[in-house]
Each structure stands twice: as structure tokens, then as C-alpha cells.
Tab-separated table of C-alpha atoms in Angstrom:
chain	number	residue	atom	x	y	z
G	1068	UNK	CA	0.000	0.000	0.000
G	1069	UNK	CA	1.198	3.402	-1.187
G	1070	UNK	CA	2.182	5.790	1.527
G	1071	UNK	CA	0.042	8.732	2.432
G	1072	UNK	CA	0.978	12.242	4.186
G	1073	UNK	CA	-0.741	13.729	6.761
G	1074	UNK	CA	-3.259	15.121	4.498
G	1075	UNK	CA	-4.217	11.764	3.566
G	1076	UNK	CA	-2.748	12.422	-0.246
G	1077	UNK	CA	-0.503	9.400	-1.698
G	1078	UNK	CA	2.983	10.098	-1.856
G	1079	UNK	CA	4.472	10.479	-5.216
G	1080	UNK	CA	6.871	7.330	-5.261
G	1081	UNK	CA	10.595	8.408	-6.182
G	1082	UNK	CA	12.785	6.002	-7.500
G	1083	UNK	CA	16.669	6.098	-6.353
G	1084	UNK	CA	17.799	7.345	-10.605
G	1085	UNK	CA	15.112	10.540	-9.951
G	1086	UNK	CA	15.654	13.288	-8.781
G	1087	UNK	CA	13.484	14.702	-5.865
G	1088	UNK	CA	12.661	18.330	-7.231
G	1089	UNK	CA	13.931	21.479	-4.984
G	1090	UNK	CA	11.576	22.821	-2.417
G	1091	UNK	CA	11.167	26.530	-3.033
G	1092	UNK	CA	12.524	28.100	0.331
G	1093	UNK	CA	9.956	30.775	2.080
G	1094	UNK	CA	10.054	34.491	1.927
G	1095	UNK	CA	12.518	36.322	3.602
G	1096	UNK	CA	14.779	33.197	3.611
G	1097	UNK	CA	18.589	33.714	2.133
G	1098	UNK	CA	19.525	31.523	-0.621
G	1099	UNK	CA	23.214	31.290	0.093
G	1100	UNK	CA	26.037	33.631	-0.102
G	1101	UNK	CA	25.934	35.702	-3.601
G	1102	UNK	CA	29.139	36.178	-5.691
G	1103	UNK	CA	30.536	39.895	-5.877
G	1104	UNK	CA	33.255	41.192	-7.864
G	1105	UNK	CA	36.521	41.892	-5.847
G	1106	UNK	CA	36.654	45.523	-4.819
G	1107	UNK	CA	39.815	45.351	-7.047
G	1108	UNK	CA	38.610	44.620	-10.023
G	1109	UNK	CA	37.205	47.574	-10.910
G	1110	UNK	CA	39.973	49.561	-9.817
G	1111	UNK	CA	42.546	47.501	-11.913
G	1112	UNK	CA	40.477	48.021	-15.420
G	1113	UNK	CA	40.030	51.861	-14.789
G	1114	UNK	CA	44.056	52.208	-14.008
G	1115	UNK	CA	44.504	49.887	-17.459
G	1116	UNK	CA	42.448	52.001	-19.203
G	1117	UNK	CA	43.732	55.047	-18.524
G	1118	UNK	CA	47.384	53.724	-18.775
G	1119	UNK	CA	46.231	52.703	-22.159
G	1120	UNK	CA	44.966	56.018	-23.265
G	1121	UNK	CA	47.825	57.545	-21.707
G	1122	UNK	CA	50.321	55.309	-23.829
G	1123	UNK	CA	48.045	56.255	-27.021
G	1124	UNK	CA	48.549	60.128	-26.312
G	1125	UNK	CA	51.967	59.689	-25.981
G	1126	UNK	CA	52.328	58.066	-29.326
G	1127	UNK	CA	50.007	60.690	-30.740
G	1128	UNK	CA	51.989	63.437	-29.210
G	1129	UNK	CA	55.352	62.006	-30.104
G	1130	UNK	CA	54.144	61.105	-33.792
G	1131	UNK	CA	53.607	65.114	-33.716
G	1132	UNK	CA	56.564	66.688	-32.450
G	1133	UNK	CA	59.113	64.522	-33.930
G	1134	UNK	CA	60.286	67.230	-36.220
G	1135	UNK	CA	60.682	69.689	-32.946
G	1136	UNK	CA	62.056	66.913	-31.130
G	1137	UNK	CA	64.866	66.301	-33.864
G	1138	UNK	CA	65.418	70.256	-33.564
G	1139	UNK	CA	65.628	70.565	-29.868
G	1140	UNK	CA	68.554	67.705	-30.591
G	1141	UNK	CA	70.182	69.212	-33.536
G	1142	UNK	CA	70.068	72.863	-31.426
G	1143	UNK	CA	71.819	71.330	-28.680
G	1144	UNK	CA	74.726	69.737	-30.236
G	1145	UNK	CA	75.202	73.204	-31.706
G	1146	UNK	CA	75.183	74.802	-28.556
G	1147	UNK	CA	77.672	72.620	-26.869
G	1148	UNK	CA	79.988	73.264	-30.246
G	1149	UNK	CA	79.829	77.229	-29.520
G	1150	UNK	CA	80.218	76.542	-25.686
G	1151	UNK	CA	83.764	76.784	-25.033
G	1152	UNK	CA	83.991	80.251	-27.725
G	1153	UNK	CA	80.955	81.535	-25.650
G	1154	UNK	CA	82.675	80.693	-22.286
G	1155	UNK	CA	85.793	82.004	-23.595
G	1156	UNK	CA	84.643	85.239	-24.122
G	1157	UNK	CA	82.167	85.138	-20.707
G	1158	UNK	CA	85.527	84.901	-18.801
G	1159	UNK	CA	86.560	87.956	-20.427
G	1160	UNK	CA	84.219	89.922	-18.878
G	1161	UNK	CA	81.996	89.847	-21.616
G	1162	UNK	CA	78.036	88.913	-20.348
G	1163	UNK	CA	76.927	85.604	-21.717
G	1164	UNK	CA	74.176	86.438	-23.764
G	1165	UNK	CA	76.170	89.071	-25.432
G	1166	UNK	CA	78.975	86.495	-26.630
G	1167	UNK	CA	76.648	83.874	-27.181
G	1168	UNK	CA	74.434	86.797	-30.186
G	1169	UNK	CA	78.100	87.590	-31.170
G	1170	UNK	CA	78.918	83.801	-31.883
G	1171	UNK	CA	75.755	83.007	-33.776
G	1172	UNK	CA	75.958	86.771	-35.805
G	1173	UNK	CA	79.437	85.463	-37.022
G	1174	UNK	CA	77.853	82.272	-38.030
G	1175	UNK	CA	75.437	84.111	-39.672
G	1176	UNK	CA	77.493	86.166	-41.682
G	1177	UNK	CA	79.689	83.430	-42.853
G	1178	UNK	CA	76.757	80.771	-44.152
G	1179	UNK	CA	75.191	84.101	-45.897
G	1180	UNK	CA	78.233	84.936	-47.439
G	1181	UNK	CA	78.894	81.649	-48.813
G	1182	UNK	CA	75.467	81.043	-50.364
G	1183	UNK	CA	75.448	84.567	-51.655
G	1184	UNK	CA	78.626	83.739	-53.363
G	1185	UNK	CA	77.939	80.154	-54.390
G	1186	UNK	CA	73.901	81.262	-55.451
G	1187	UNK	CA	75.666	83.982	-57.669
G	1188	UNK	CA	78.371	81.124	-59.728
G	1189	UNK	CA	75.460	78.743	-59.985
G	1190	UNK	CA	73.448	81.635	-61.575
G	1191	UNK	CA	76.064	82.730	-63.753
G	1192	UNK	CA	76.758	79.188	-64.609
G	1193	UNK	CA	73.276	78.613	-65.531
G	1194	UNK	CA	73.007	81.750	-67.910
G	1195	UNK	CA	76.081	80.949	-69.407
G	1196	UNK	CA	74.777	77.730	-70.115
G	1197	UNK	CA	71.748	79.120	-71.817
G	1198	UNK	CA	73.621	81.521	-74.154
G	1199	UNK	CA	75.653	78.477	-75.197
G	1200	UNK	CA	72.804	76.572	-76.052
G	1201	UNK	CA	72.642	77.102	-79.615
G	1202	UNK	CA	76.005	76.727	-80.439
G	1203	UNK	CA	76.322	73.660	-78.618
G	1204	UNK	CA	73.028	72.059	-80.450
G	1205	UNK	CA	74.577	73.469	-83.524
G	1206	UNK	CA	77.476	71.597	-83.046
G	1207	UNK	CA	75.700	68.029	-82.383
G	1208	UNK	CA	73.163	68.750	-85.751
G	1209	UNK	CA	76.562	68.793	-87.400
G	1210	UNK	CA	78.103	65.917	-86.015
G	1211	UNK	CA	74.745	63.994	-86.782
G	1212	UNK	CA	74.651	65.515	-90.509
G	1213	UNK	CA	78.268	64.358	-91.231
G	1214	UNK	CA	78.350	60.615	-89.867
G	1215	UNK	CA	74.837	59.361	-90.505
G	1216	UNK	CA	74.637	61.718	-93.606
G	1217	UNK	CA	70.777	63.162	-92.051
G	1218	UNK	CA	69.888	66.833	-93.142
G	1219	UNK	CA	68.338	68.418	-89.514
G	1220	UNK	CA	68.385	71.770	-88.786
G	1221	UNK	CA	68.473	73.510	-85.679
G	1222	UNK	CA	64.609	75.538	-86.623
G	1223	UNK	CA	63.018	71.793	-87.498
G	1224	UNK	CA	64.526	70.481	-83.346
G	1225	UNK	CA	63.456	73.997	-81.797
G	1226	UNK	CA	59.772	73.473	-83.349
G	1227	UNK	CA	59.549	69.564	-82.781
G	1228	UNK	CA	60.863	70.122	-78.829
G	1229	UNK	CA	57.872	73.176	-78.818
G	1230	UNK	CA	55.144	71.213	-79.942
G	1231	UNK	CA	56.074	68.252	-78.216
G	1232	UNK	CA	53.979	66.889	-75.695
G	1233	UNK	CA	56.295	65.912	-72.850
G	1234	UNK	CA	57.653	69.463	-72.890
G	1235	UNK	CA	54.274	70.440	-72.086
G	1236	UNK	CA	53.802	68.577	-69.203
G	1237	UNK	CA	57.191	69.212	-67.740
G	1238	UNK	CA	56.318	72.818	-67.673
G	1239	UNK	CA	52.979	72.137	-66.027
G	1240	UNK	CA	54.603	70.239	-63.517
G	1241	UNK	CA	57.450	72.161	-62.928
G	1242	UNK	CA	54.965	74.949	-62.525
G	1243	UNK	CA	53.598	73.073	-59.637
G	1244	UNK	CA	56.993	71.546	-58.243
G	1245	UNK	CA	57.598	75.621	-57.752
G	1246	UNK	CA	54.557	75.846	-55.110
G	1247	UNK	CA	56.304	72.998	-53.489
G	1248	UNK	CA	59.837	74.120	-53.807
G	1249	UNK	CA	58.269	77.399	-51.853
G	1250	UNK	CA	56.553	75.664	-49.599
G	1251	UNK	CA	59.612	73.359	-48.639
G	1252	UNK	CA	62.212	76.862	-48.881
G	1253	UNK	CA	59.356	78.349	-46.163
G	1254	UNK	CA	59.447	75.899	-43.691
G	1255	UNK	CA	63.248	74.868	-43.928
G	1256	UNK	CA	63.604	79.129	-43.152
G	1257	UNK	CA	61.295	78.425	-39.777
G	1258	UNK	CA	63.162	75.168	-38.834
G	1259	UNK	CA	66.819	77.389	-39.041
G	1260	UNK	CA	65.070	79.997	-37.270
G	1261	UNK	CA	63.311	77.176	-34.248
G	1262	UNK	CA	67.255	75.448	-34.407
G	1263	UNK	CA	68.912	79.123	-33.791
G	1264	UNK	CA	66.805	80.179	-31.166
G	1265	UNK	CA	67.013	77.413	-29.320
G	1266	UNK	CA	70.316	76.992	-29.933
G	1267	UNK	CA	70.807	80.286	-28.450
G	1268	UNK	CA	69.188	79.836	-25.448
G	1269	UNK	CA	70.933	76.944	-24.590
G	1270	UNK	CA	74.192	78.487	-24.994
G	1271	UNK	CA	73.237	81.796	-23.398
G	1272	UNK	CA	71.512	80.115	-20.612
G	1273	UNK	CA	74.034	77.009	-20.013
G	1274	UNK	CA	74.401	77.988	-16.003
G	1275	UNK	CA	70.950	78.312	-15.620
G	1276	UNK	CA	69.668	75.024	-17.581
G	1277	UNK	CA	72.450	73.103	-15.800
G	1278	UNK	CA	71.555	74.139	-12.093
G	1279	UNK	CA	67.753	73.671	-12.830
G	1280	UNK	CA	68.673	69.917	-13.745
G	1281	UNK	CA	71.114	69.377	-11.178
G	1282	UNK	CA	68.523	71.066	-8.751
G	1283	UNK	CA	66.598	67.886	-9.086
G	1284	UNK	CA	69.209	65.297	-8.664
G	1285	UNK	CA	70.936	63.507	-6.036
G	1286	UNK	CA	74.783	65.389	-5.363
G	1287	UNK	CA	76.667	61.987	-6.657
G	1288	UNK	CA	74.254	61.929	-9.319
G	1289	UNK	CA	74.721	65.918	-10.210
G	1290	UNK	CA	78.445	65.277	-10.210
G	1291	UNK	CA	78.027	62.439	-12.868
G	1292	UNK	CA	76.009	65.090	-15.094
G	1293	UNK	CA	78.183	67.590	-14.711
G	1294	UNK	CA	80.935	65.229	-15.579
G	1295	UNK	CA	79.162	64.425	-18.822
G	1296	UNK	CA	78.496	67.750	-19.650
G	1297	UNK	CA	81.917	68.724	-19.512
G	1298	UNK	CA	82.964	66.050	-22.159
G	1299	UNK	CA	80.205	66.421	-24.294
G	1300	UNK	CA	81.368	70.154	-24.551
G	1301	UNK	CA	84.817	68.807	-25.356
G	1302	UNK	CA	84.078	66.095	-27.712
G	1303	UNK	CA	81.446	68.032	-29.478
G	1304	UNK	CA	83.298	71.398	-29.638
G	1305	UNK	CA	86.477	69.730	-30.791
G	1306	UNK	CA	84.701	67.725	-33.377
G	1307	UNK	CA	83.332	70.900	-34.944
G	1308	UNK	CA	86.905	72.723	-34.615
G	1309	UNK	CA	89.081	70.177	-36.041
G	1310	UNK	CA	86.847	70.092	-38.785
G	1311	UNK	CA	87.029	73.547	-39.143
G	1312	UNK	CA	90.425	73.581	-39.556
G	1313	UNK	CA	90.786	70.833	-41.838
G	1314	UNK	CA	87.732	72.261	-43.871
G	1315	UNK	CA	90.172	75.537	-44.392
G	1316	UNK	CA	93.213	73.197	-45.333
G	1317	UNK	CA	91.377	71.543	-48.024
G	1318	UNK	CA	89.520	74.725	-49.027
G	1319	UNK	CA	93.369	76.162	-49.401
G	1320	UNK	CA	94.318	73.222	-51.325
G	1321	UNK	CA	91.421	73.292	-53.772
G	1322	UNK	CA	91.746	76.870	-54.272
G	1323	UNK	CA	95.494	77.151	-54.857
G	1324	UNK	CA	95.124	73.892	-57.769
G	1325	UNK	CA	91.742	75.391	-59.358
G	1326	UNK	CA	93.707	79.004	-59.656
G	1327	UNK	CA	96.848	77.091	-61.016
G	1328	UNK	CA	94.655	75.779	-63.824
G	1329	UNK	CA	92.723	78.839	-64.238
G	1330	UNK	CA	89.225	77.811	-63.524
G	1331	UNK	CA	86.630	80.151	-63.164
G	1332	UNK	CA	85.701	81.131	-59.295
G	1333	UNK	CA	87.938	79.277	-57.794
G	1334	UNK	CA	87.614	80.717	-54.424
G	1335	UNK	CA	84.106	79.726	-53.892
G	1336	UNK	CA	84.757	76.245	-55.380
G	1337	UNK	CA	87.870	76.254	-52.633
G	1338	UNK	CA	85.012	77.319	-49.922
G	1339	UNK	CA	82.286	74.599	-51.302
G	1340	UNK	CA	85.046	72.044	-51.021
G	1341	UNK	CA	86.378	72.477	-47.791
G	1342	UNK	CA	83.035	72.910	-45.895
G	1343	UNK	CA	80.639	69.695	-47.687
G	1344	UNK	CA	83.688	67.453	-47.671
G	1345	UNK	CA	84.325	68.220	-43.708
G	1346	UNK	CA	80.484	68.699	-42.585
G	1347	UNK	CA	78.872	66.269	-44.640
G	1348	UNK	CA	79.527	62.151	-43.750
G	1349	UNK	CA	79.681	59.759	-46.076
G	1350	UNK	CA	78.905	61.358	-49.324
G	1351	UNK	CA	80.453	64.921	-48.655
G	1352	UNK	CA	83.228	64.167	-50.456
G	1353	UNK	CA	81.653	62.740	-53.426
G	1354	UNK	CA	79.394	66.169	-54.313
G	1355	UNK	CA	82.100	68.415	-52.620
G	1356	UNK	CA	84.211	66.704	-56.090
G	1357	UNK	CA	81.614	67.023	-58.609
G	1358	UNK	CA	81.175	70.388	-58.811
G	1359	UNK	CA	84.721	71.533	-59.115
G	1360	UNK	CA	85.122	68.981	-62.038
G	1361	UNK	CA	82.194	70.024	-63.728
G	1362	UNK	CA	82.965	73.326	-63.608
G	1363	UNK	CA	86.806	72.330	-64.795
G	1364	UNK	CA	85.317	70.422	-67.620
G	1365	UNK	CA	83.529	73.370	-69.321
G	1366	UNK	CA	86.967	74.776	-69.267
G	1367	UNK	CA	89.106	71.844	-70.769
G	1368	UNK	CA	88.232	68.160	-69.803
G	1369	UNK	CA	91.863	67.766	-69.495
G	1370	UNK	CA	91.335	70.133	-66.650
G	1371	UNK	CA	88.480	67.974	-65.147
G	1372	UNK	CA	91.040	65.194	-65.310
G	1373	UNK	CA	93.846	66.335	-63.615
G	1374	UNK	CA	90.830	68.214	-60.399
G	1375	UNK	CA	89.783	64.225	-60.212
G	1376	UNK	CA	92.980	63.039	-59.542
G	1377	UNK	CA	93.949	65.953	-56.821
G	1378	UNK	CA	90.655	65.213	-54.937
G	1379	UNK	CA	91.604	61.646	-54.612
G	1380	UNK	CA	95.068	61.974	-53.779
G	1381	UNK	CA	94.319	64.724	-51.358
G	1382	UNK	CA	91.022	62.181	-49.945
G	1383	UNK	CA	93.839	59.540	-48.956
G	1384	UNK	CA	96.130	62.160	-47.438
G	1385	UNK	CA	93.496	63.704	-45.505
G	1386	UNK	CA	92.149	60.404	-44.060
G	1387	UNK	CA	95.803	58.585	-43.381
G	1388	UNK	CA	97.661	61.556	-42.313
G	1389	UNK	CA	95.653	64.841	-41.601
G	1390	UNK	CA	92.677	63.551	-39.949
G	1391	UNK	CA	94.429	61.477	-37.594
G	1392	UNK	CA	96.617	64.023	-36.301
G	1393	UNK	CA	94.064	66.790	-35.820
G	1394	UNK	CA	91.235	64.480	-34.023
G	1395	UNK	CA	93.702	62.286	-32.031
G	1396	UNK	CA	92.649	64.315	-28.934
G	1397	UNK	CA	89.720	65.702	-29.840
G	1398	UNK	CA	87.212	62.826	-31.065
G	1399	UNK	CA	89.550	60.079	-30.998
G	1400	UNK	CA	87.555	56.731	-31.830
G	1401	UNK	CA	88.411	54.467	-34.269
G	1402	UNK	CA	87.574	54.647	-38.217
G	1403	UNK	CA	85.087	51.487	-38.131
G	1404	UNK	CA	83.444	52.721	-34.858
G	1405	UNK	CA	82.883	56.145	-36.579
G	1406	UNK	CA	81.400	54.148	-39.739
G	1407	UNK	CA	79.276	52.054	-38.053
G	1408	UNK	CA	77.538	55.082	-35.869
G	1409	UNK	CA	77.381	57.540	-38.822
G	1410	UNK	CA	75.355	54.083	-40.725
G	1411	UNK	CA	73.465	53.825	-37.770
G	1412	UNK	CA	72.771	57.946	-37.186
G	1413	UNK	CA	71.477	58.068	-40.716
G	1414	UNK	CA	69.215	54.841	-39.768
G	1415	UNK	CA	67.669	56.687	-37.122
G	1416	UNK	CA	67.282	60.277	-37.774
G	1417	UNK	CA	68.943	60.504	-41.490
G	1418	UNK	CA	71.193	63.741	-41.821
G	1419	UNK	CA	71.207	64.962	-38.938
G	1420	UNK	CA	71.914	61.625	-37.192
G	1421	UNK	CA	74.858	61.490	-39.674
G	1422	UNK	CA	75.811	64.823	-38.670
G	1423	UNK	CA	75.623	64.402	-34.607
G	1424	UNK	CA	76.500	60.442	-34.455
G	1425	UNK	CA	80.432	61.359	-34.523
G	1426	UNK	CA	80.235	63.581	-31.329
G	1427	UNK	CA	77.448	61.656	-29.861
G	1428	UNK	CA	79.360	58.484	-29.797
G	1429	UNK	CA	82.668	59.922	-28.709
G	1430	UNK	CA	81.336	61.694	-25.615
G	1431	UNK	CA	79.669	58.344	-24.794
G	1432	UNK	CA	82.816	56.489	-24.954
G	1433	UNK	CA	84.609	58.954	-23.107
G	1434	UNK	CA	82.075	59.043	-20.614
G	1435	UNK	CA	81.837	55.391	-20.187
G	1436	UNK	CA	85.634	54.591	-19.971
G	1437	UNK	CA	86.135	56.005	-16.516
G	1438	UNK	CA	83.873	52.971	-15.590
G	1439	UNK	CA	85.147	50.524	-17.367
G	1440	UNK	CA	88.598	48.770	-15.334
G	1441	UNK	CA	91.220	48.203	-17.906
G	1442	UNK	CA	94.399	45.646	-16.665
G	1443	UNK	CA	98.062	45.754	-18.486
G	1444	UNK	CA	98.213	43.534	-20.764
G	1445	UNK	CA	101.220	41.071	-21.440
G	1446	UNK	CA	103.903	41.342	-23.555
G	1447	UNK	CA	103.233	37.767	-25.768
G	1448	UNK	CA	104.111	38.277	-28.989
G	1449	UNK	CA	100.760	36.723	-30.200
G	1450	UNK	CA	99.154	40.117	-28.916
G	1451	UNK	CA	100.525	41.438	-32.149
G	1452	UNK	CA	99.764	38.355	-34.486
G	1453	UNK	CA	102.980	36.639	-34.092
G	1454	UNK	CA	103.291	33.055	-33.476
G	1455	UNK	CA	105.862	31.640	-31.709
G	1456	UNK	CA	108.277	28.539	-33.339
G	1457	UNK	CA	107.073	26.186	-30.728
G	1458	UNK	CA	103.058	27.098	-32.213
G	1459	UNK	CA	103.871	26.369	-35.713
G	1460	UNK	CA	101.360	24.383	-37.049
G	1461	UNK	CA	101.970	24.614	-41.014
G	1462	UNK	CA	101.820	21.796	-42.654
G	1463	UNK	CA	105.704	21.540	-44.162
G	1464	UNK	CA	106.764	21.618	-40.384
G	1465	UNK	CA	104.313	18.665	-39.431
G	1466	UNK	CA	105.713	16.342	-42.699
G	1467	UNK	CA	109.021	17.415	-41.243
G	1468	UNK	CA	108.348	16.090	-37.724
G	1469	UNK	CA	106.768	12.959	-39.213
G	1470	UNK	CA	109.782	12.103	-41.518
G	1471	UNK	CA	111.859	12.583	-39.049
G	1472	UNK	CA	110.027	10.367	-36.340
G	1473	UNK	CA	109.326	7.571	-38.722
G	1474	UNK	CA	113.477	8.020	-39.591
G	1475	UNK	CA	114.489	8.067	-35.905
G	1476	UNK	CA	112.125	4.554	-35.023
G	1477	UNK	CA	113.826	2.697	-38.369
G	1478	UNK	CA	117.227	3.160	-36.894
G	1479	UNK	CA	115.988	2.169	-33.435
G	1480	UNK	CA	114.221	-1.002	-34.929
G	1481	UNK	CA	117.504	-1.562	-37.270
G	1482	UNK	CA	119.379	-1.464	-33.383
G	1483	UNK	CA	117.116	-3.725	-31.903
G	1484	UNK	CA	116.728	-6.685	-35.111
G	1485	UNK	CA	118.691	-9.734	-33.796
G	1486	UNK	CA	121.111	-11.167	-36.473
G	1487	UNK	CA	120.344	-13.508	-39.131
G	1488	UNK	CA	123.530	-15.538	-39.282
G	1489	UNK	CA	124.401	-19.027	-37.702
G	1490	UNK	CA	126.243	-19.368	-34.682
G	1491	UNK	CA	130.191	-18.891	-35.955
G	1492	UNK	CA	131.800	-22.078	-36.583
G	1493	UNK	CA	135.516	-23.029	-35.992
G	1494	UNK	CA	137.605	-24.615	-38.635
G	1495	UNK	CA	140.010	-27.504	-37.190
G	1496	UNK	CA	142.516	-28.354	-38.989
């Protein structure tokens, strides 16, 4: 018989594989502790975020002012080159802003001399050039005419190059290349004049910029600044001075060969040389040559020849003998470490890194060999490449050793073999 409750109602009969169904628990009754989020959580995902937005911003920011950044850089390599000049003349009496405007109005002077000068050849050059023009295509009709026996004229080329096409379009486009040229001339004028102000107030201001960063720096910590400081001022300002000076040798050297031959404004070819071949890396030397010869060459190409030759004679003695004299205490790093950072300036930041990697890398060199223990090293004469006669490993010596090994264990095996004759016999008589 079925069970029954108390209400007299039969049971529902539950097997042991069901499963007895939940009793719904009375109002006011707690079902069991509830999950919450940590009190972290939330905290963690807001500081995320914002470190997040604040790494995007920076990006932004930094994607913005990479051209000031570059600037700010290039301005303050140039005022640790006019530092010691501008300290010179401070200890003179002279106030440092004052020395520091008479420093960059020399500077000024100079480059605007020197384009003046080089602008006015190039311009000359260029009309002389034109005048030529018709002679010179007069000339080629005739060489044409007389080897492949043609009949042009110099009016049937003038009208064919007018109503050609392509010399259409390149005056249409060079018509728009000039909006660009002046929009590129504009805002190369208002990166000199960010670099030179900048550049000025570092070097006017050098006391003041230095105790406002050692102000926030441990003392052992502002005397390592200070330290590096001081030889980036050296390195850098040397740099810049020995190539001064060896800009004005080769400028010298140019000049007096390009007046020898009598080639037209040979001063300013003297000045282009010196200063691109010194203050350009890499390739200075290559255009600092080119123009020089192709200026020679519209003179006699004989003339041409004989520039070529000078510029690379004078290119070895410059980099076995001049160079290494003049920056032996001034930037004095070796010629593959010099490579290799120039490669890697121009990587980074192109010219300018080509310009700033010399100085940059010498000043951390200096910098870092006051921490770096050096020992004396012995005197074995493999230090300098040489191998010692007990090392030598060629292989005549080793067919030596083994001829003479395999000789010396014959003869011992010839000493040892016991004799192959009978025991001596006596003859009676």
C-alpha cells in the first residue's frame, strides 16, 4: 500500500535514478552567499584604461613633435659646439648672452656669405649655359649631318621640342613643383630659425639650464652630469673645430690647384670644397668633387682630369695623415666605430643623425671609460699576431716532424733486429 501524508494524499513514489525536485525556500529566507566582484577589479580596469589612453597620447603626441624633437637635438649639439667660444669670451668679462648673439651673428654672416657667393656662380653658370645653347646644339646637328649623312636643322629640333607633348607637361609640372619648392624653402627658413633660437638659449643660458637639472638630482648623481656635460662640450666642440680647420686646409688646397689651372671662381669652389667634404659624412666628399670637375670640364676636360685626380690623392692624405693628427685628442675613436655610428645615425634620424652620431658616440665612450677597469696587458708576442716557433702548425713543419720520427724509429728497430747468421763455426785443422 502506497504511503500517504498527513493530508491523507498518496505520496508520489521516487525512484533512487530521480531526482526529488527542490523545495522553493519561504520568503525572507537567504539563498546562500551571492558572488561579488573583488573591490579590485574595478579599480585595476580603470588604471589599465587610462594607462592605455595615456600610452596612445603619448604616441600621438610624439608622432607630432618629432620634427621639434629632432630640432631641440640638432640645437643642442650646436650649442655645446659654440660653448667653449661663448665661455671664452664670458671669462673675459663679456656677459653671456652678449657672446653667445656675437657667436651666432658670425655664423650668420659666414653661411650668408657663402650662399650669396655660391647662389651667384650657380646663376652665372646657368646663364652661361643658356647663351651656349645654340652653339652647342649646332654643333651636335653637325656631327649627326656628317656621320649618318641626315639633313636636320636647328629651326626643325626647336619646333619639334615646342610642340612636343612631354615638354608640355614638364612645364605644367614644374609649374607646380615651384609651389612645393616654396613651400619646402618656407618651412626649412622656420626650422633654421626654431634650431637658432634654441640653440641660443641653450648656450646663453648654459648655467641656468644646468643648475635647474642638477637642482633635481641627487649630489653623486649631479656630479656624474656635470661630468658628462663637460665632455660632451669637449668632444662636441672639438669635433666641430678640427673640422674647421681641416675644412680651411682643403679649401686652401682646392683653391690654390683650381687658380693654377685657371678655372673660373675658384675661391668659392675652394670654400664649397672644404666645408661639404668636412660637414657632410659619407657622401660629402663625393658632391664636394663634382662640382669643381664640372665646372673644370667646361673649361678643358683635361682640366676635369687632372681636379679628379687631386681630390683623390688629397682624400687619402686627408684620411691617413691629416685627420688622424688633428682628431687624435679631440674625437679620438676608431675609423670602423665612426662608420658604423654615422650608418646607424642616418638609420635613425637621417642627416642629422649622420651629422651628430660622430660627437654623440665619442662623448659616450669617453664618458663610459672612466667605468670601465682596464688591466696591463702582457707582452706575448701573439698580442701582435705573431706566433711563436714552438706554435707552428703549417703543414711543411708537421711532414718534417713525421719524416723525421718515422726516420728516428727505423734506426731504433735496425738497433734492436737480432742477427740472421748461424752461430760462428771453428775450422780444425
Amino acid at each position: 500500500m502506497a504511503r500517504t501524508d498527513e493530508t491523507g494524499q498518496a505520496a508520489p513514489h521516487v525512484s533512487a535514478f530521480d531526482t526529488a525536485p527542490s523545495p522553493h525556500p519561504p520568503p525572507g529566507q537567504a539563498i546562500g552567499p551571492v558572488a561579488r566582484m573583488p573591490r579590485w577589479l574595478p579599480r585595476a580596469m580603470v588604471l589599465a584604461l587610462a594607462f592605455i589612453a595615456a600610452f596612445q597620447l603619448a604616441g600621438w603626441a610624439f608622432h607630432h613633435l618629432i620634427g621639434l624633437l629632432i630640432n631641440i637635438l640638432i640645437a643642442f649639439f650646436l650649442a655645446l659646439a659654440i660653448e667653449p667660444a661663448v665661455s671664452w669670451m664670458a671669462s673675459r668679462g663679456l656677459r653671456r648672452g652678449l657672446a653667445a648673439f656675437l657667436v651666432f651673428l658670425s655664423l650668420v654672416i659666414v653661411t650668408a656669405g657663402f650662399v650669396t657667393l655660391l647662389g651667384s656662380m650657380l646663376t652665372e653658370q646657368v646663364i652661361k649655359i643658356a647663351e651656349d645653347f645654340p652653339a652647342y646644339l649646332d654643333s651636335v646637328i653637325n656631327w649627326i649631318n656628317t656621320h649618318f649623312d641626315t639633313k636636320l636643322r636647328r629651326v626643325d629640333v626647336q619646333e619639334g621640342l615646342l610642340r612636343s607633348g612631354w615638354l608640355r607637361n614638364y612645364v605644367q609640372n614644374g609649374a607646380t613643383g615651384v609651389l612645393d619648392v616654396s613651400a619646402q624653402v618656407l618651412g626649412g627658413l622656420f626650422q633654421l630659425l626654431t634650431i637658432t633660437l634654441f640653440s641660443f638659449y641653450f648656450a646663453a643660458d648654459g648655467p641656468r639650464l644646468r643648475r635647474a637639472i642638477c637642482s633635481v638630482l641627487p649630489p653623486a648623481r649631479q656630479t656624474e652630469v656635470l661630468r658628462a656635460w663637460e665632455i660632451a662640450v669637449d668632444k662636441t666642440g672639438g669635433y666641430i673645430y678640427s673640422r674647421g680647420l681641416m675644412a680651411l686646409i682643403s679649401g686652401v688646397a682646392h683653391y690654390i690647384l683650381l687658380q693654377v689651372l685657371d678655372v673660373p671662381y675658384a675661391p668659392v669652389l675652394g670654400v664649397w670644397v672644404g666645408l661639404v667634404s668636412q660637414f657632410i659624412p659619407t657622401i660629402g666628399t663625393y658632391l664636394a668633387g663634382a662640382l669643381p670637375i664640372l665646372i673644370a670640364f667646361t673649361v678643358d676636360p683635361w682640366y676635369a682630369l687632372w681636379v679628379l685626380i687631386f681630390v683623390v690623392i688629397y682624400q687619402q692624405f686627408e684620411n691617413y695623415l691629416l685627420q688622424p693628427k688633428l682628431t687624435a685628442k679631440t674625437v679620438d675613436i676608431h675609423p670602423a666605430v665612426a662608420f658604423g655610428s654615422v650608418i646607424t645615425g642616418t638609420a635613425l634620424l637621417g642627416a642629422v643623425g649622420a651629422l651628430i652620431a660622430i660627437p654623440a658616440v665619442a662623448t659616450l665612450q669617453a664618458f663610459l671609460g672612466a667605468y670601465v677597469k682596464r688591466y696591463h696587458v702582457t707582452d706575448d708576442p701573439r698580442v701582435e699576431g705573431h706566433r711563436s716557433r714552438g706554435s707552428r702548425t703549417n703543414l711543411a713543419g708537421r711532414v718534417q716532424r713525421l719524416l723525421e720520427q718515422r726516420t728516428g724509429e727505423r734506426a731504433t728497430a735496425d738497433n734492436e733486429k737480432p742477427s740472421t747468421r748461424g752461430p760462428s763455426s771453428t775450422v780444425g785443422s
